[in-house]
Each structure stands twice: as structure tokens, then as C-alpha cells.
XYZ file of C-alpha atoms in Angstrom:
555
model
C -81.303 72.414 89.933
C -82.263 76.022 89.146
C -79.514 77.828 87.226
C -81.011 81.229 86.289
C -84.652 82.610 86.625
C -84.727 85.262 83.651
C -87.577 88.245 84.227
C -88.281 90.676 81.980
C -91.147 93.658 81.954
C -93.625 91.859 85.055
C -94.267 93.900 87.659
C -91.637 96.196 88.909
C -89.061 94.517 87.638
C -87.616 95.706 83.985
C -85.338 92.915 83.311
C -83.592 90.992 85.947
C -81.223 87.496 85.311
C -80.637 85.947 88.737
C -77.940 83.270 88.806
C -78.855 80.759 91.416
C -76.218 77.706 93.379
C -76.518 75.092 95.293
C -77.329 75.011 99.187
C -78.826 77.368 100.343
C -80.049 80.857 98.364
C -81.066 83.997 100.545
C -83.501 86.814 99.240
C -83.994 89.698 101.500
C -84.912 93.226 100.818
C -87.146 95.997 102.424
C -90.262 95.718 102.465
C -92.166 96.439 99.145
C -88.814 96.254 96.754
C -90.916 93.738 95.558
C -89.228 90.251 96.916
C -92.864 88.390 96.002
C -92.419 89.719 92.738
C -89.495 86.948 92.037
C -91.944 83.778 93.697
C -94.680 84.725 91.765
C -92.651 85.428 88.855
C -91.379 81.730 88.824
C -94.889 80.317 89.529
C -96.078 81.992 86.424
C -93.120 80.577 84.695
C -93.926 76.953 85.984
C -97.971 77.260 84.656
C -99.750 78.501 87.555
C -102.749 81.012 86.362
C -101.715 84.522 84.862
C -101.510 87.374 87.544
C -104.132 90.063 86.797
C -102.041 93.058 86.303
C -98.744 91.468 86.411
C -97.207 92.998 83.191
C -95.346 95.921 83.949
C -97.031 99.411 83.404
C -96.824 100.457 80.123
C -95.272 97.479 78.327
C -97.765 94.723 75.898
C -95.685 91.775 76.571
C -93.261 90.056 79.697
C -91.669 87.080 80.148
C -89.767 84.565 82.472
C -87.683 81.853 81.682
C -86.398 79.036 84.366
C -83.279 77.288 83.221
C -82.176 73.774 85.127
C -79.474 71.590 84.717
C -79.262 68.084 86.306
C -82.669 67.168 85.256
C -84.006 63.690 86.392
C -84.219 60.467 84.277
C -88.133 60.795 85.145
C -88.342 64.035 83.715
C -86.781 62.840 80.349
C -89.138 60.300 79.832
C -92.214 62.353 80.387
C -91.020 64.995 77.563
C -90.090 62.848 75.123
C -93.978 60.835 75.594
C -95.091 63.953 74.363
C -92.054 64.782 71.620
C -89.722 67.593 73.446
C -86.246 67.544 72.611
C -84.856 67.248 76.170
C -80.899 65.923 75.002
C -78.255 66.312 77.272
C -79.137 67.135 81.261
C -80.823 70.689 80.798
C -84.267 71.908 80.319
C -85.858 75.374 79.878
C -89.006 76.364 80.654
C -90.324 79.700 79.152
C -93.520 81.414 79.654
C -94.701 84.625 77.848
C -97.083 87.272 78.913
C -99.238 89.889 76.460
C -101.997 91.280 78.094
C -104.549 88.311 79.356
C -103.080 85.648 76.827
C -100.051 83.683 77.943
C -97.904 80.959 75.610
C -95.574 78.490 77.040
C -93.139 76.328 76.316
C -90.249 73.552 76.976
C -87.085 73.871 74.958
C -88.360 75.546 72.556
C -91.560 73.443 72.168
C -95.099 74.993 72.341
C -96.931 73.315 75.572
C -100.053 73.962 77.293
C -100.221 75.142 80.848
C -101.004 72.281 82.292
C -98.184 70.192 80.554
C -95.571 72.959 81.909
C -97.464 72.752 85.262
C -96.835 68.717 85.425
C -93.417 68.637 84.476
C -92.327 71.613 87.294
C -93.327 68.609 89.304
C -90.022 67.079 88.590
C -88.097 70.568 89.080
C -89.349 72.286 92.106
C -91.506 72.755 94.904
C -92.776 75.452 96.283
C -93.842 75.867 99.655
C -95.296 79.565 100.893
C -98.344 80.369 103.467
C -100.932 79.070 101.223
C -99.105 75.596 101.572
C -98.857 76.107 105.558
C -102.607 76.693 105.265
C -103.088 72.985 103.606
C -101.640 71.161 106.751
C -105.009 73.011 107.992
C -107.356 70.692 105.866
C -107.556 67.333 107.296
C -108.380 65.803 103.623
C -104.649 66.589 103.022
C -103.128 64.428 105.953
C -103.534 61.293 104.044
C -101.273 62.185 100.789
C -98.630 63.707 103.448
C -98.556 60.421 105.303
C -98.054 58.442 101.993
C -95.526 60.467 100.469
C -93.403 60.234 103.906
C -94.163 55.957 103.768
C -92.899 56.690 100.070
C -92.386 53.071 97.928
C -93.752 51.061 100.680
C -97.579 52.583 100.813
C -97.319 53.353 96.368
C -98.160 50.044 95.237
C -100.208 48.508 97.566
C -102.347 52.273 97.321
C -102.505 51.455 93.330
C -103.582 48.144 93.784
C -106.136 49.499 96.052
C -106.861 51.945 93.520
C -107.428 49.623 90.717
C -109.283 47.001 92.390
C -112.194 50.280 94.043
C -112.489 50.726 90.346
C -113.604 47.249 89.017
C -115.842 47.239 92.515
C -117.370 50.486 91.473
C -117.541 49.685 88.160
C -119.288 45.884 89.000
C -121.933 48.646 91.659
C -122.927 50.378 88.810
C -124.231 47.379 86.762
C -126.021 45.700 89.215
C -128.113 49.031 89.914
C -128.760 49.453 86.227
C -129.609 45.724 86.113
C -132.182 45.726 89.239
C -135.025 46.779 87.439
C -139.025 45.839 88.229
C -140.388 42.500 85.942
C -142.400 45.292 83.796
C -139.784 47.150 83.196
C -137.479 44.095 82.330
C -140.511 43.456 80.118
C -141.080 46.648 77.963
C -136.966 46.925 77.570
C -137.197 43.081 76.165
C -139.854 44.552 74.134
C -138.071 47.495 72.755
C -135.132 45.870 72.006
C -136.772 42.605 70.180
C -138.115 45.027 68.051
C -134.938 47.084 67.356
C -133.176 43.960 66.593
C -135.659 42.722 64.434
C -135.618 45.972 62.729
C -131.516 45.704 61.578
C -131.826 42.121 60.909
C -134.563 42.571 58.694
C -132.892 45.031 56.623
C -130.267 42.348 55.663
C -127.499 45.330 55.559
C -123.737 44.605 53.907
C -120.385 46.472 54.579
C -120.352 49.257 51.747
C -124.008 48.693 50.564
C -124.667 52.190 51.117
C -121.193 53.792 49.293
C -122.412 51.362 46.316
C -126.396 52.649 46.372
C -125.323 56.114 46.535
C -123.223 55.902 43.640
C -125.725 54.365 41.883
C -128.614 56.978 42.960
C -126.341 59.924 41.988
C -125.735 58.302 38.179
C -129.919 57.798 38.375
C -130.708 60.914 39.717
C -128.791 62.800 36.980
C -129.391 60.461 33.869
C -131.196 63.463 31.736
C -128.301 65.761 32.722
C -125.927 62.792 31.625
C -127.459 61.794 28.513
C -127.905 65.499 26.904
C -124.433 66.329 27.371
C -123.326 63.235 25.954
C -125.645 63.664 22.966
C -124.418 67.156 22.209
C -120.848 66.005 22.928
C -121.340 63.387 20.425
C -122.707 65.887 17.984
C -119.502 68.282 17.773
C -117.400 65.429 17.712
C -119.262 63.284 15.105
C -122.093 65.263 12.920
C -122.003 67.372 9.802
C -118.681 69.450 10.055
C -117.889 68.014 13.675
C -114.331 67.684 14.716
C -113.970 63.994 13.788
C -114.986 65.557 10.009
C -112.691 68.561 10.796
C -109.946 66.925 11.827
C -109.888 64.075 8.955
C -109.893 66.584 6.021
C -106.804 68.373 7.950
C -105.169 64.669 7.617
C -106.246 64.440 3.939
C -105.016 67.860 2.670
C -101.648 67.369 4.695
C -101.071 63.437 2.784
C -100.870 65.369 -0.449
C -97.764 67.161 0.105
C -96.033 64.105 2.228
C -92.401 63.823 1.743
C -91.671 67.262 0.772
C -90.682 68.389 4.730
C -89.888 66.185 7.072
C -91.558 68.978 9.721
C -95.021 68.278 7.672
C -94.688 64.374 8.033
C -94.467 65.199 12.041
C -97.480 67.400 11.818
C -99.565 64.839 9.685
C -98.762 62.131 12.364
C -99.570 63.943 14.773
C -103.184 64.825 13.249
C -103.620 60.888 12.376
C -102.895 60.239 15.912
C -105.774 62.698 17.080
C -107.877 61.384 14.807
C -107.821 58.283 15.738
C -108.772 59.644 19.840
C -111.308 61.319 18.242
C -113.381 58.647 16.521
C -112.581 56.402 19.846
C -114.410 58.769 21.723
C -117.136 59.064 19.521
C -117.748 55.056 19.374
C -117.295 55.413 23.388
C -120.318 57.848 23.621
C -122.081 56.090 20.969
C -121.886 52.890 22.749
C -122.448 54.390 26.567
C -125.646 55.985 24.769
C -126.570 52.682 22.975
C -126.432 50.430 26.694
C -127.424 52.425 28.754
C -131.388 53.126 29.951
C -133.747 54.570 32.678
C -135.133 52.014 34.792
C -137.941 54.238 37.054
C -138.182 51.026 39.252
C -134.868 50.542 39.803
C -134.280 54.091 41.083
C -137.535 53.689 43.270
C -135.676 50.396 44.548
C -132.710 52.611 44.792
C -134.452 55.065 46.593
C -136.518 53.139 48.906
C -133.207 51.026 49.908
C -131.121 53.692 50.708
C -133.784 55.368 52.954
C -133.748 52.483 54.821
C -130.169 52.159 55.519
C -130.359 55.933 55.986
C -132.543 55.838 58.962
C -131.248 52.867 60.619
C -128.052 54.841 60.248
C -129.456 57.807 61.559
C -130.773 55.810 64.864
C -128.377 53.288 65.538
C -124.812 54.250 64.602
C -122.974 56.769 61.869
C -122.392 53.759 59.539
C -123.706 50.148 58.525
C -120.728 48.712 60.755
C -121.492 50.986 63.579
C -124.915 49.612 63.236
C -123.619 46.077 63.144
C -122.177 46.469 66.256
C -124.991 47.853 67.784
C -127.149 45.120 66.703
C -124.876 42.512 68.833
C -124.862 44.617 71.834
C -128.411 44.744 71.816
C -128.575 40.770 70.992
C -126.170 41.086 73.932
C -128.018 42.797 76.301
C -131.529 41.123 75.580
C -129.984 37.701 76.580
C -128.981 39.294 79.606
C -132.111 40.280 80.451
C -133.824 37.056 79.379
C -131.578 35.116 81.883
C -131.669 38.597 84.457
C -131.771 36.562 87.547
C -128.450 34.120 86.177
C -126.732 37.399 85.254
C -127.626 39.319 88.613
C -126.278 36.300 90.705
C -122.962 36.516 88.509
C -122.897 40.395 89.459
C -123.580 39.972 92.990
C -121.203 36.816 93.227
C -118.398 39.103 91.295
C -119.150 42.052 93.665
C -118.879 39.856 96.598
C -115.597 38.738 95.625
C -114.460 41.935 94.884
C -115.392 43.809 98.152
C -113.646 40.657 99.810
C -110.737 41.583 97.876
C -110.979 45.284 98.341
C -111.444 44.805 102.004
C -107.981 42.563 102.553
C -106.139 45.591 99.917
C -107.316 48.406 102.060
C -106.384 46.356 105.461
C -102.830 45.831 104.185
C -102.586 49.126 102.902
C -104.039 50.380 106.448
C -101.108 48.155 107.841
C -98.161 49.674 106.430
C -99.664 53.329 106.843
C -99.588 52.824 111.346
C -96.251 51.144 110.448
C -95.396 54.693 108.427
C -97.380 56.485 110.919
C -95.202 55.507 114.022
C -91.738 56.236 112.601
C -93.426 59.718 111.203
C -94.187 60.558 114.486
C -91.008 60.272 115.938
C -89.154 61.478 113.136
C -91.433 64.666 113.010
C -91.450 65.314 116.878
C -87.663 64.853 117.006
C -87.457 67.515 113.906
C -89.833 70.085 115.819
C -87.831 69.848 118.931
C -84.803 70.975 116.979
C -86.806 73.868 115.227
C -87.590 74.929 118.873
C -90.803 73.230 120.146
C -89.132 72.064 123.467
C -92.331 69.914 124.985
C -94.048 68.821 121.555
C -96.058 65.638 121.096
C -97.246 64.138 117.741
C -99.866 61.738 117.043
C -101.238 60.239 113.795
C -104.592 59.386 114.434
C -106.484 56.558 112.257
C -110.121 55.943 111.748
C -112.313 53.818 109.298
C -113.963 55.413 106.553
C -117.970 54.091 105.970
C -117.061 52.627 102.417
C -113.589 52.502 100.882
C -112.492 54.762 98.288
C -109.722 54.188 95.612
C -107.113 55.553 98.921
C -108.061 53.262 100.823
C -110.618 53.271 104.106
C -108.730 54.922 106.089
C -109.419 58.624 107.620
C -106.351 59.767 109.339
C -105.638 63.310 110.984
C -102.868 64.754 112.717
C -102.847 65.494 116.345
C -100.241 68.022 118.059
C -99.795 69.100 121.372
C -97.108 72.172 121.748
C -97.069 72.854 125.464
C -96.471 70.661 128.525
C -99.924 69.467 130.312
C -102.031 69.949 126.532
C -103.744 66.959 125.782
C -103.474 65.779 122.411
C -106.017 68.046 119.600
C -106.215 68.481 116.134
C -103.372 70.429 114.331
C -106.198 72.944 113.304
C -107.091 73.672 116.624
C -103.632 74.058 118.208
C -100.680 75.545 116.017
C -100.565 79.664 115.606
C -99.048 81.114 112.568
C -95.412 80.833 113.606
C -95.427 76.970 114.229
C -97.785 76.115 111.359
C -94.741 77.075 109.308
C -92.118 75.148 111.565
C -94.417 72.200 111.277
C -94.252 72.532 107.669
C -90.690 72.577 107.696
C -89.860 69.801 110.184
C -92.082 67.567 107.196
C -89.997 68.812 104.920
C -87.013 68.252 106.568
C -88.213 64.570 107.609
C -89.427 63.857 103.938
C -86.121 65.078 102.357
C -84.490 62.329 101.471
C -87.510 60.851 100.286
C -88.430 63.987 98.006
C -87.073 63.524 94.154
C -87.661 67.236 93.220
C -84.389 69.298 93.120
C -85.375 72.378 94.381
C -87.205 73.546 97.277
C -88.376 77.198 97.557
C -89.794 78.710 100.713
C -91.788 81.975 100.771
C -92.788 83.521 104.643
C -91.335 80.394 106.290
C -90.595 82.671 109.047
C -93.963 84.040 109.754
C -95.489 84.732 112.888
C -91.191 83.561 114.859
C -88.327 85.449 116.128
C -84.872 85.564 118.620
C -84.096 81.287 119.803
C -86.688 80.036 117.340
C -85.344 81.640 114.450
C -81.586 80.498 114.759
C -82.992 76.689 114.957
C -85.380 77.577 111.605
C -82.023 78.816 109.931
C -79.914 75.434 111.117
C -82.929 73.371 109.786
C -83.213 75.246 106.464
C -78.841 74.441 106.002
C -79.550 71.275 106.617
C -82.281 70.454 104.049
C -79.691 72.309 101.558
C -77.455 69.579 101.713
C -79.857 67.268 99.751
C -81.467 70.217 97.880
C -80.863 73.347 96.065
C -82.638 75.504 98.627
C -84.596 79.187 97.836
C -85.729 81.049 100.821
C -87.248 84.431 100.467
C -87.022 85.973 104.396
C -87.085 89.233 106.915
C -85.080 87.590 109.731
C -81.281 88.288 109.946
C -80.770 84.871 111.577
C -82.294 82.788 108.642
C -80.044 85.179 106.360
C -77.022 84.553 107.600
C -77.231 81.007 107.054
C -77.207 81.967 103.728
C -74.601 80.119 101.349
C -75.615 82.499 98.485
C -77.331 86.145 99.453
C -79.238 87.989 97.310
C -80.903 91.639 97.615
C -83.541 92.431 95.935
C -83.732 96.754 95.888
C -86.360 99.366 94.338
C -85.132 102.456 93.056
C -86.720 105.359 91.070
C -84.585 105.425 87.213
C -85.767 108.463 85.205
C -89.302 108.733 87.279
C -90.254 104.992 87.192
C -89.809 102.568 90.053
C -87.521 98.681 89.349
C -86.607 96.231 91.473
C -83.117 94.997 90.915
C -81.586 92.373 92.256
C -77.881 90.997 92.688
C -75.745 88.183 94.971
C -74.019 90.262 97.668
C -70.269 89.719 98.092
C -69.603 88.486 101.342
C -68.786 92.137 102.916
C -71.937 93.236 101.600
C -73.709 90.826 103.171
C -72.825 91.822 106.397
C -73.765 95.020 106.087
C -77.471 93.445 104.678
C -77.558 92.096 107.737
C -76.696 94.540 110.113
C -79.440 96.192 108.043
C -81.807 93.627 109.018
C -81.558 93.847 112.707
C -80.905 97.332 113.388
C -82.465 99.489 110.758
C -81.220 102.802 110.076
C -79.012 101.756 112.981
C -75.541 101.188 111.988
C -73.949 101.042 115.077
C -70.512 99.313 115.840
C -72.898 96.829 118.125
C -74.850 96.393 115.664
C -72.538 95.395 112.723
C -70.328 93.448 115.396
C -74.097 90.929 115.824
C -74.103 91.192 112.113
C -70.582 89.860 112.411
C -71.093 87.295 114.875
C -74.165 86.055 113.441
C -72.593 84.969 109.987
C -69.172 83.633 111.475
C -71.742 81.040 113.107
C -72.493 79.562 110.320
C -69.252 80.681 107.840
C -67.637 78.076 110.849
C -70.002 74.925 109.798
């Protein structure tokens, strides 16, 4: 459930906290004290793209912040697969504004927009014109049939799913594999010689890490040598250290005994003597063994070249190009034995389809089964929002190929007055009952829906008087199941309000903010009277105002 929605500096609105309940929440205002303001303010919040111009005039940064409590196992499990603390029951999701650049994150934990985006899947739902708009596009009938069939149509659809892949996947490699005799030929060719190419060169696992090595100590054996040679000098010639050092140890043995300090000093010196003339016999000895072989570093050379190009063509490493080498041993045996391995594709594909084809007819089975209860649960909703003569038909046809949904192409046909034959929603529903449609789904697919939270922005567009009383009963009814956020201009969706807030622009100091603020329950009244009559504030009109809310105060 949404607790609080948090705004500061977007828009016209300064800072605002809004404390939200369960049921059903009322916004209403005049027009332009900026009610959109709070939907897109929470859309920005749950990772939909930044509003150009939404920060507030004058200020470098904005925020909103969406606090819920009673958060879903489901929810859990997807934060902690990507390591947010989500303990106890409530989440927070916060999104920051500064100029074009936007950060967000859950409890605390930097996410990307997209992550925040996926889990305000679990929270809420938002449903505003552009939504009544996608009952429009007949592409988006299927995914509102399945999520009303639910469990039944979710694993027989994945099934579906996964088996279109291997068929698609089994497609592709026959058509790469149906290739002319010549062609079959100069591949054979080409790959014959590749492989003969990496066997040849008789590579081993770290051959090149050990060459390399090798070639570096060759490469720089002057450099080597004439350091080591001067080295060797100040260490071991005429006055060198080793000379130094010894005559230190010889004048200090003359006076040993006489301080117990000197003995420590004299050790000391033996003890670097002795390093000393190691290192000397070390150099010595390095300088005695070793030797420039000019073929060996031309063997070095030569080697490493090779491994470096095979490298360079086949894979980043000798074991990449090890494993390159088998798949081309691989695929040259396919193509030796093409026709054997093009029977096993088609046989495979065969089998497949077969087994695609039975998926997508079950799945087509329980989608008519789905179908037929959606229709009557969706034309008994729309009678109740007011369509008094309204048929509903789910209409089925078969796609040319199957996808990973399935084969079938469904649409949704609607006829809203007595005598119509049967058409296509897009040709048929105004304004007004586009967004009662959308709301009698809603209302039919309630108990089915997991999210918490339902908004609805312009649900009353384009209705008024009869139709809007039955819109307001729907919309309390939904809230029993959900927390329910309604943005409207029609008194009689207000006053089914269980929680009413106002959303007002005034002018502070020569700048314009929207406020807003839950209306006690005699200020409501008066919000309503507002809504019907105007500047009208007649007795009449307060005593409709009256009457309207006692209607529902009574339920």
C-alpha cells in the first residue's frame, strides 16, 4: 500500500507530504491547481522518463519519494536477487531530479531506472487516458485476456514459449545448413585448411606465457649482462664494497671486547659481508652460465609469431584457439555427412512443430474457456457502470505461424446500443465508455491483480449525471481489494470518497504552489458543493452536496 508520496521543488509544487489510506483516495481541485502534477510526480518516482521542464522554476534539484508498507513476498525476493536491504514489510522508493540527470534508488540503494521501473510492478498500477487508448490496439487484447485467465493460461503460455524457441532455434540451422554442393565444397575447403593450420602448430596451454618470458630475457641480454658486469664491479673490484666493507670488519676486530656496543656493530658488518660476497659469486656465476644463442631467439621469435597470429585469427588465447579448432573439426563432419545431419534437423523440426502445434492448441483451449467467462463477467460489470443494452464478444482467429504466445489472434468485439451488430472495440466505444470499459476490466480482474494499489487519472472522461454515480459505486467496490487513487472533476465520483484530498494553487510572496491536504469531513462537503455548483453556494446546492455523500457515508 502507498503510505506517503513526498514532493519537493517539481513543478508547482514547493514541498508537499500527502498521507494516503486504504479504500478509496479522492483528489479534486480546480482546474490548473495542478492535480496532474501529483500522477506525474509519482510516475517519475516509479522510473518512467524525466519530464522536460518538470523542476520547479528557479530551483537545480527536486525530488519524490513513495513510501509502502505491506509489500509482497514477490517483491522481497526480487530486491534481495539484486542485494537491497528490503527487512521488515516496507520499501521506499526515491527518485532525484537536477536538471536533465536523474538518480534513483530503493532503500537507500542506488538502482537504475529500469530496476525501479520493474519493481513498481509489484506496488502499483496506473491506469490514465493513455492506458484507455491501449484497449484501442488490438495487439494488446491478447495479454488482457491472459492476465484475466491468470494461473490457468501462465504455464501452458511458457511452455509454449519455450518450446517456439527450440523450433526457431532448430529453423535457423537448417537455413544456414541448406547450402549449394559448391558451396558445401569451398567451406570444406576452408575449414580443412584452418584445421590443418592449428594442428600443425602443435600448440600447449601456457606455451606462449613461457616463450614470452623467454623472448623478453633474449631480447634484453646486452642490457642484462652490462648491468650485471658493472654491478659486479662496485661490489667486487679494486676498492669495491666487498673490499670496503671487509677492511671496516678488520679495523673494528682490533678493538673487540672493549664495548659491548662495538661487538654489535662488528657483527653486524660480518653479517653484510658475508651478503655481499654471496652476491658477488651470484653474478659471477649468472655471468659464467649464461650465453646468447642467436638461433634460439630466431626459434623464439619465429614460434611466438606463430602462436601470435593463430591467436590473432582464431581466438584471444591458445585455449580459445583449442576450442575453436574442435568446433571447426565439429562443423566439417557435419558438412561431410550434410545430408545425415539435414535429415536429423528436419526430423527434429518436424517433431518440434508437432509439438508446438498440440502446445498452442491447448493453450488456444483454455483461452475460449477464459474467453467465455470474460465475457460475461465483463458485460455484467458494464451493465452496472451504466451500459444498459451492451454485448461482448472475444473473437479468435489463427495466426499464419505460431509465435512464442501462441497462434492465436484474438480481438475484442462490443456492441453498446440495442440493434448494433457486433464491431471492433476501436470502431465502436467514444471517449466516455473507453474509460468505463477500462474499468469494468479492472473491476473483473481485481481479485486476480497482485499489485496493491490502483491509481486512476481522467477515469471520468467524456461521462456525467446516471453514469457517473454507477462509475463512483464501481470505483468503492474495487477499493475493497485495493488501496484505490482516483484523481477526478465529478462530484459524484468524489463523494464516494473514503479519504478526500484538495489539491489548491495560491500566489505566496509573487510565486504560484500547489498545496494539498485531506479535507475533514465538513470540508468535504463544501468541496463538493463546489464541484457541482461553482461559485454557486446555494442552500440547494450544498443540500445535493449533502445528499450526495450521505449515499455513500450509509454503505
Amino acid at each position: 500500500m502507498l503510505d506517503c508520496v513526498h514532493v519537493k521543488n517539481l513543478a508547482l509544487i514547493q514541498e508537499s507530504e500527502i498521507m494516503f489510506s486504504e479504500g478509496l483516495n479522492i483528489l479534486t481541485g480546480e482546474t490548473g491547481a495542478g492535480k496532474s502534477i501529483i500522477i506525474d510526480s509519482i510516475s517519475f518516482a516509479l522510473g518512467e522518463r524525466n519530464a522536460s521542464g518538470f523542476l520547479r522554476e528557479g530551483e537545480t534539484e527536486g525530488m519524490v519519494e513513495l513510501y509502502f508498507s505491506d509489500i509482497s513476498q514477490e517483491l522481497k525476493d526480487y530486491l534481495r536477487a539484486r542485494d537491497i536491504d528490503c527487512e521488515g514489510n516496507e520499501v521506499i522508493l526515491r527518485r532525484k531530479l537536477s536538471g536533465r540527470r536523474s538518480v534513483a534508488n530503493i532503500n537507500g540503494e542506488g538502482v537504475a531506472a529500469g530496476v525501479l521501473k520493474e519493481a513498481a510492478g509489484y506496488l502499483i498500477d496506473i491506469h490514465g487516458q493513455h492506458e484507455h487508448q491501449s484497449l484501442l490496439s488490438e495487439s494488446r487484447h491478447l495479454s488482457y485476456l491472459d492476465s484475466f485467465a491468470g494461473e490457468k493460461v501462465t504455464g501452458k503460455r511458457e511452455q509454449v514459449k519455450e518450446i517456439f524457441y527450440r523450433y526457431r532455434d532448430l529453423k535457423n540451422e537448417l537455413d544456414a545448413s541448406d547450402i549449394s554442393d559448391d558451396e558445401r565444397l569451398r567451406e570444406m575447403d576452408l575449414l580443412t585448411f584452418e584445421i590443418d593450420e592449428i594442428t600443425d602448430a602443435g600448440l600447449t596451454p601456457g606455451e606462449d606465457t613461457r616463450l614470452e618470458e623467454e623472448f623478453r630475457r633474449m631480447k634484453n641480454f646486452d642490457k642484462i649482462v652490462s648491468a650485471l658486469g658493472e654491478a659486479s664491479g662496485y661490489l667486487r673490484g679494486d676498492r669495491g664494497a666487498e673490499d670496503a666493507i671487509d677492511r671496516a670488519a678488520t679495523v673494528l676486530s682490533s678493538i673487540s671486547g672493549l664495548d659491548g656496543r662495538v661487538d654489535s656493530i662488528a657483527l653486524t658488518i660480518d653479517q653484510v659481508c658475508d651478503l655481499v660476497r654471496g652476491a658477488g659469486k651470484d653474478i659471477n656465476a649468472f655471468l659464467d652460465d649464461s650465453g646468447f644463442d642467436p638461433e634460439r631467439f630466431d626459434e623464439v621469435t619465429r614460434r611466438l609469431d606463430t602462436i601470435n597470429h593463430l591467436k590473432d585469427k582464431f581466438g584471444g588465447s591458445i585455449e580459445q584457439v583449442m576450442i575453436c579448432l574442435e568446433e571447426k573439426k565439429e562443423k566439417l563432419d557435419k558438412l561431410k555427412n550434410l545430408t545425415d545431419h539435414l535429415e536429423m534437423i528436419k526430423k527434429k523440426l518436424g517433431d518440434t512443430s508437432e509439438e508446438l502445434s498440440e502446445n498452442c492448441i491447448a493453450l488456444s483451449d483454455i483461452r475460449k474457456e477464459a474467453a467465455k467467462k470474460m465475457e460475461q463477467c465483463l458485460v455484467g460489470s458494464l451493465k452496472e457502470l451504466n451500459f444498459l443494452d451492451v454485448r461482448f464478444k472475444v473473437e479468435f482467429a489463427k495466426k499464419d505461424t505460431p509465435d512464442q504466445t501462441g497462434s492465436d489472434d484474438i480481438r475484442f468485439l462490443i456492441s453498446t446500443n440495442p440493434g448494433e451488430p457486433l464491431k471492433p472495440l476501436v470502431k465502436v466505444a467514444s471517449g466516455g465508455e473507453m474509460s468505463r470499459i477500462m474499468l469494468g476490466l479492472k473491476s473483473i480482474m481485481a481479485d486476480k491483480d497482485k499489485v496493491p494499489t490502483l491509481i486512476f487519472d481522467e477515469i471520468d472522461t467524456g461521462i456525467s449525471g446516471e453514469t457517473a454515480n454507477k462509475v463512483a459505486v464501481k470505483m468503492r467496490q474495487i477499493s475493497k481489494d485495493h488501496q484505490v487513487i482516483c484523481i477526478t472533476h465529478l462530484p459524484q465520483i468524489a463523494s464516494a470518497a473514503e479519504h478526500h484530498f484538495l489539491i489548491e494553487k495560491n500566489v505566496e510572496e509573487g510565486v504560484t504552489i500547489s498545496n494539498i491536504r485531506e479535507l475533514r469531513e465538513d470540508e468535504i462537503n463544501l468541496e463538493l458543493s463546489r464541484m457541482i455548483g461553482g461559485d454557486d453556494n446555494s442552500e440547494t446546492i450544498r443540500k445535493s452536496a449533502s445528499e450526495m455523500r450521505k449515499k455513500f457515508a450509509e454503505k
